[in-house]
Short mmCIF file of C-alpha atoms in Angstrom, two decimals:
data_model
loop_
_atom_site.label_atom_id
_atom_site.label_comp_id
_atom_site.label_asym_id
_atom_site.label_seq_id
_atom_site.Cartn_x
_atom_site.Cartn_y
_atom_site.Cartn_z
CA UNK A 1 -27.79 3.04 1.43
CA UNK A 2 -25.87 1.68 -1.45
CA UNK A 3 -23.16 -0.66 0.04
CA UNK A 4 -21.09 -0.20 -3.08
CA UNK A 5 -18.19 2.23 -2.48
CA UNK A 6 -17.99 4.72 -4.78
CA UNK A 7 -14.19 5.92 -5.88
CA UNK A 8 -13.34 8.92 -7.90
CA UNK A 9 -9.61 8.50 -9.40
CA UNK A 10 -8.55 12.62 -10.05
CA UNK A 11 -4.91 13.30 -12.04
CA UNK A 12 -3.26 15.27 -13.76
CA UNK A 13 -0.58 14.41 -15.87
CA UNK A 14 1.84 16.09 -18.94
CA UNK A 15 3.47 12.92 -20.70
CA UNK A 16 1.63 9.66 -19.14
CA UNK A 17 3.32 8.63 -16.62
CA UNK A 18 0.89 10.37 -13.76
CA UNK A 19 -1.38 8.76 -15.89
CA UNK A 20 -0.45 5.38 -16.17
CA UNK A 21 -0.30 5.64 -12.34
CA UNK A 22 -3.93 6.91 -12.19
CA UNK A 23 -4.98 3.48 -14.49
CA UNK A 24 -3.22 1.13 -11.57
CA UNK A 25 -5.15 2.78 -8.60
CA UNK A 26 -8.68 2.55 -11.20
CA UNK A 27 -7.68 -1.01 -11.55
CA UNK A 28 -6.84 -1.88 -8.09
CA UNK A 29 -10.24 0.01 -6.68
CA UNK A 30 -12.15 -1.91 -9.02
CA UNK A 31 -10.89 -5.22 -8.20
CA UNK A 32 -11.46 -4.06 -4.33
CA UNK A 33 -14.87 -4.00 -5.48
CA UNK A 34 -15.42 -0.40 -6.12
CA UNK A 35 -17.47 2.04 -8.85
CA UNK A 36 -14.52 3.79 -10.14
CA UNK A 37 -14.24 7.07 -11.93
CA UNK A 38 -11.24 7.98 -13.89
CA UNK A 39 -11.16 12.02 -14.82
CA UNK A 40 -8.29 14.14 -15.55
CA UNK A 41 -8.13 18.06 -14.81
CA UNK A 42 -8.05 20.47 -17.52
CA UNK A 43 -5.56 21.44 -18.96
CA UNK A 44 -3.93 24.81 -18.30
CA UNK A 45 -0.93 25.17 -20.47
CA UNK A 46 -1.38 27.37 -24.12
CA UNK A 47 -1.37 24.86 -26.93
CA UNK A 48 2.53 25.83 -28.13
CA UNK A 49 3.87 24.38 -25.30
CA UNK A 50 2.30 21.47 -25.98
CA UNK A 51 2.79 20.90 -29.07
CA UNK A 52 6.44 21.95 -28.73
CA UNK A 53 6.93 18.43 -26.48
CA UNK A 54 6.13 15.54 -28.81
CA UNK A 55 5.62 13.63 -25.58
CA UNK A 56 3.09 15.98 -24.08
CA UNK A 57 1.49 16.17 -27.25
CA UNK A 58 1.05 12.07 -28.23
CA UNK A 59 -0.60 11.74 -24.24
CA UNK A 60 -2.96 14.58 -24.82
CA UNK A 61 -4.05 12.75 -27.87
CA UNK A 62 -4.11 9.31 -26.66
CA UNK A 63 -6.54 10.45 -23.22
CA UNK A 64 -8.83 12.94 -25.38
CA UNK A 65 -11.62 10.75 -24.33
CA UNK A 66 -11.27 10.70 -20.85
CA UNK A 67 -13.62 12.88 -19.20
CA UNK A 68 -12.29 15.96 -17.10
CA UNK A 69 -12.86 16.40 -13.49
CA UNK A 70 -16.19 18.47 -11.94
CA UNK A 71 -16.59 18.98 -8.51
CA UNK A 72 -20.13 16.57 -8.50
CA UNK A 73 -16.89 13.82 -8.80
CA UNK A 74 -16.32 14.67 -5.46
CA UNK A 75 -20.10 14.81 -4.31
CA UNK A 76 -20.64 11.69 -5.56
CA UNK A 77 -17.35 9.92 -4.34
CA UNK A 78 -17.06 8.00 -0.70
CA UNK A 79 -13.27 7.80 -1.57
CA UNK A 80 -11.30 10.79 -4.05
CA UNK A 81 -7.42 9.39 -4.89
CA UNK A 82 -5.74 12.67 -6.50
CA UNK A 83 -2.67 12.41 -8.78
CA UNK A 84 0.09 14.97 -9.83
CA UNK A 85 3.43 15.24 -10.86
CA UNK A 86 5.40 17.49 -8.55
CA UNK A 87 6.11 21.17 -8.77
CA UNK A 88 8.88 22.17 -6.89
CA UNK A 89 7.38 19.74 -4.11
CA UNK A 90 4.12 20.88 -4.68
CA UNK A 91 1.26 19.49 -7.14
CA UNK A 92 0.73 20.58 -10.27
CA UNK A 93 -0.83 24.23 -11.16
CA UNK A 94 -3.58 22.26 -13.03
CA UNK A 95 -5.08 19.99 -10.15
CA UNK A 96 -4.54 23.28 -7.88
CA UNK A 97 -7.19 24.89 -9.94
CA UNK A 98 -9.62 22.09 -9.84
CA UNK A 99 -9.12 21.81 -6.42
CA UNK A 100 -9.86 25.70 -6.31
CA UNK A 101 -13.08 25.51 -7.63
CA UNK A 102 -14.30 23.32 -4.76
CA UNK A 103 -15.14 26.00 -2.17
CA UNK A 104 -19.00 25.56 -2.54
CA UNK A 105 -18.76 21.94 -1.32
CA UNK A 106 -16.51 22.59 1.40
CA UNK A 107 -18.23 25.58 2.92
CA UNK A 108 -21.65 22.68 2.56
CA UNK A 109 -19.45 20.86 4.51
CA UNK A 110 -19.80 18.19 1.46
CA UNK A 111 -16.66 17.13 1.10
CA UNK A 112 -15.90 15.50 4.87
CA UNK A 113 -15.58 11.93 6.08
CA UNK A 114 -14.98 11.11 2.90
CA UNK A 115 -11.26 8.58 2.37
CA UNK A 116 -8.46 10.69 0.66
CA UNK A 117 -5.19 9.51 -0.49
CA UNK A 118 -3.11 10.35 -3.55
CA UNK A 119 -0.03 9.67 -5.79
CA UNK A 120 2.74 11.40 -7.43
CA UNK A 121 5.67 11.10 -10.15
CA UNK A 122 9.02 13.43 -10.26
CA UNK A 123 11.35 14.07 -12.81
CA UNK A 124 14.37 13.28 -10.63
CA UNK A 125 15.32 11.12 -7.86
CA UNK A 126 13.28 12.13 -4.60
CA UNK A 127 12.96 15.15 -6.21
CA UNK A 128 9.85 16.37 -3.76
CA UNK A 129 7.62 13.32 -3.81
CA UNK A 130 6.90 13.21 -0.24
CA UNK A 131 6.29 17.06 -0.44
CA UNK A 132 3.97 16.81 -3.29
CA UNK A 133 2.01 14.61 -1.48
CA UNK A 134 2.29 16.25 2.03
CA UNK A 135 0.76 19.39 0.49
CA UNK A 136 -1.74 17.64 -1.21
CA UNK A 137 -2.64 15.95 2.00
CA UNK A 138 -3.10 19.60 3.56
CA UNK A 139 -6.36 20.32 1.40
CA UNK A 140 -7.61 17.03 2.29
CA UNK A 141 -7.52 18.25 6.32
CA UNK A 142 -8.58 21.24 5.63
CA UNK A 143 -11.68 19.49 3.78
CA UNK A 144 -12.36 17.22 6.97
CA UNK A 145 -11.32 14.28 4.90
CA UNK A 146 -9.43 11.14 6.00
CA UNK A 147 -6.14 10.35 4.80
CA UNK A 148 -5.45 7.05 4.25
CA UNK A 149 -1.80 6.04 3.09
CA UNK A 150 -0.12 2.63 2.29
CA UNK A 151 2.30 3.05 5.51
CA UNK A 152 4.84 -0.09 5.66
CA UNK A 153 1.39 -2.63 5.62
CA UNK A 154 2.98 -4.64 3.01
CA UNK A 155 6.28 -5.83 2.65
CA UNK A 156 6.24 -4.74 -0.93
CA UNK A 157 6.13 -0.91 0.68
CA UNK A 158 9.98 -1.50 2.16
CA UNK A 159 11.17 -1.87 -1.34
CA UNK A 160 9.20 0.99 -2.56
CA UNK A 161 9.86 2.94 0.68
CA UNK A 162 7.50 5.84 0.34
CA UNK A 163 4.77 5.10 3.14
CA UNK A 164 2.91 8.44 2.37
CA UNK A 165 2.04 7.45 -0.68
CA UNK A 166 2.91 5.87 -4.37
CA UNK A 167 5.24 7.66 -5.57
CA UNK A 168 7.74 7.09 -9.35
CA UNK A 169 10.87 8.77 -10.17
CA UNK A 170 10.51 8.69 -14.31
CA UNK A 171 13.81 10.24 -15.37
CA UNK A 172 11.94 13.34 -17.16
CA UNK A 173 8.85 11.08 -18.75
CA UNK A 174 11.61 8.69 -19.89
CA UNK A 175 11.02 6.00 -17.30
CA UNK A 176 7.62 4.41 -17.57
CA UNK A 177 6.36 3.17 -13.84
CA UNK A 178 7.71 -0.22 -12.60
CA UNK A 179 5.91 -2.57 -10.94
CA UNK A 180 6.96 -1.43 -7.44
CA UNK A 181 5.37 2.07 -8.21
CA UNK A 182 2.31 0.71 -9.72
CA UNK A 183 2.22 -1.88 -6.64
CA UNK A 184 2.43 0.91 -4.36
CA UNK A 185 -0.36 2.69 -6.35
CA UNK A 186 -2.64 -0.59 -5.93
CA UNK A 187 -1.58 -0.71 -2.53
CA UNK A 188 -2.86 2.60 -1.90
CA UNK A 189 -5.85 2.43 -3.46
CA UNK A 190 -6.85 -0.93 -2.09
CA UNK A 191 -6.55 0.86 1.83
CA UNK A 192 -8.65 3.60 0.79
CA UNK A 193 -11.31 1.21 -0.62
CA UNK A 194 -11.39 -0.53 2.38
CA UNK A 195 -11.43 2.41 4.86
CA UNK A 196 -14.21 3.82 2.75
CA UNK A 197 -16.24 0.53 2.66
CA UNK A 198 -16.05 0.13 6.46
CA UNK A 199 -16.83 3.99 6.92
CA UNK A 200 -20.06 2.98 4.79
CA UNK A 201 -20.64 0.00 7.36
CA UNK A 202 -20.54 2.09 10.16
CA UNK A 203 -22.96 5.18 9.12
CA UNK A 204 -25.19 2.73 7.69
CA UNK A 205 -25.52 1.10 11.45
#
């Protein structure tokens, strides 16, 4: 069995900031010594709306060449770390539908003990960020997953204060992430790459 833990990094995100978010956690897993895989869902909203938010429209351009998500991402992934923005402290309609089209794996029962975890940005203060990840968190029990979050296991995480997750209040896509959300986001990742290399250990004794 390949030692090597294998992490698929899954986001959505409008205007960057989700993304920039998603980069940190691909960085962090990597440095962990992971395989990383960075994909983004597709996109769901008609192409006026887009274009009608310059913002919306520069990050679509600037991450045309990063691959979209398919569910053999999650096959071939010991650890999945999903992304969103909130909506109305739940994720976004877009990684809802990838995560729709997943029912094949989880009836094969091909989608258990593997490491979950995930992320989130909000437009506002709080603003549903522990929601958003909550109720992404519910998919991940009902897939038989294990949820691995940053807690309070680094004093970094008191600053940051979110211990279900990394979270980033970015004043409507104004606000890039600081270094406390994309410490939170390494953080995260990091815990998930070491749960899923020791769950490795352990089924390959």
């Amino acid at each position: 069995m390949d030692g090597q833990v294998k992490v698929a990094v899954i986001y959505y995100s409008a205007t960057g900031i989700t993304y920039q978010m998603a980069q940190a956690a691909v960085e962090a897993a990597g440095e962990a010594g992971a395989e990383v895989r960075l994909r983004k869902v597709r996109e769901l909203a008609p192409d006026e709306a887009i274009r009608s938010n310059s913002g919306w429209q520069a990050h679509r351009l600037e991450t045309q060449d990063v691959m979209e998500a398919q569910p053999d991402d999650l096959s071939w992934a010991d650890v999945v770390i999903m992304g969103s923005p909130t909506r109305y402290g739940m994720i976004a309609a877009q990684l809802k539908q990838f995560i729709d089209t997943t029912g094949p794996l989880w009836a094969a029962g091909a989608l258990a003990d593997k490491v979950y975890s995930g992320f989130t940005s909000t437009a506002t203060l709080h603003g549903g960020q522990e929601a958003t990840l909550l109720s992404l968190y519910t998919v991940f029990y009902h897939w038989g997953g294990i949820v691995v979050t940053p807690g309070y296991t680094d004093p970094s995480q008191f600053v940051a204060g979110n211990p279900y997750g990394a979270s980033h209040t970015s004043n409507n896509g104004e606000v890039a992430p600081d270094h406390v959300a994309l410490a939170a986001t390494a953080l995260t990742a990091k815990r998930a790459v070491l749960m899923g290399a020791a769950l490795k250990r352990g089924m390959a004794g």
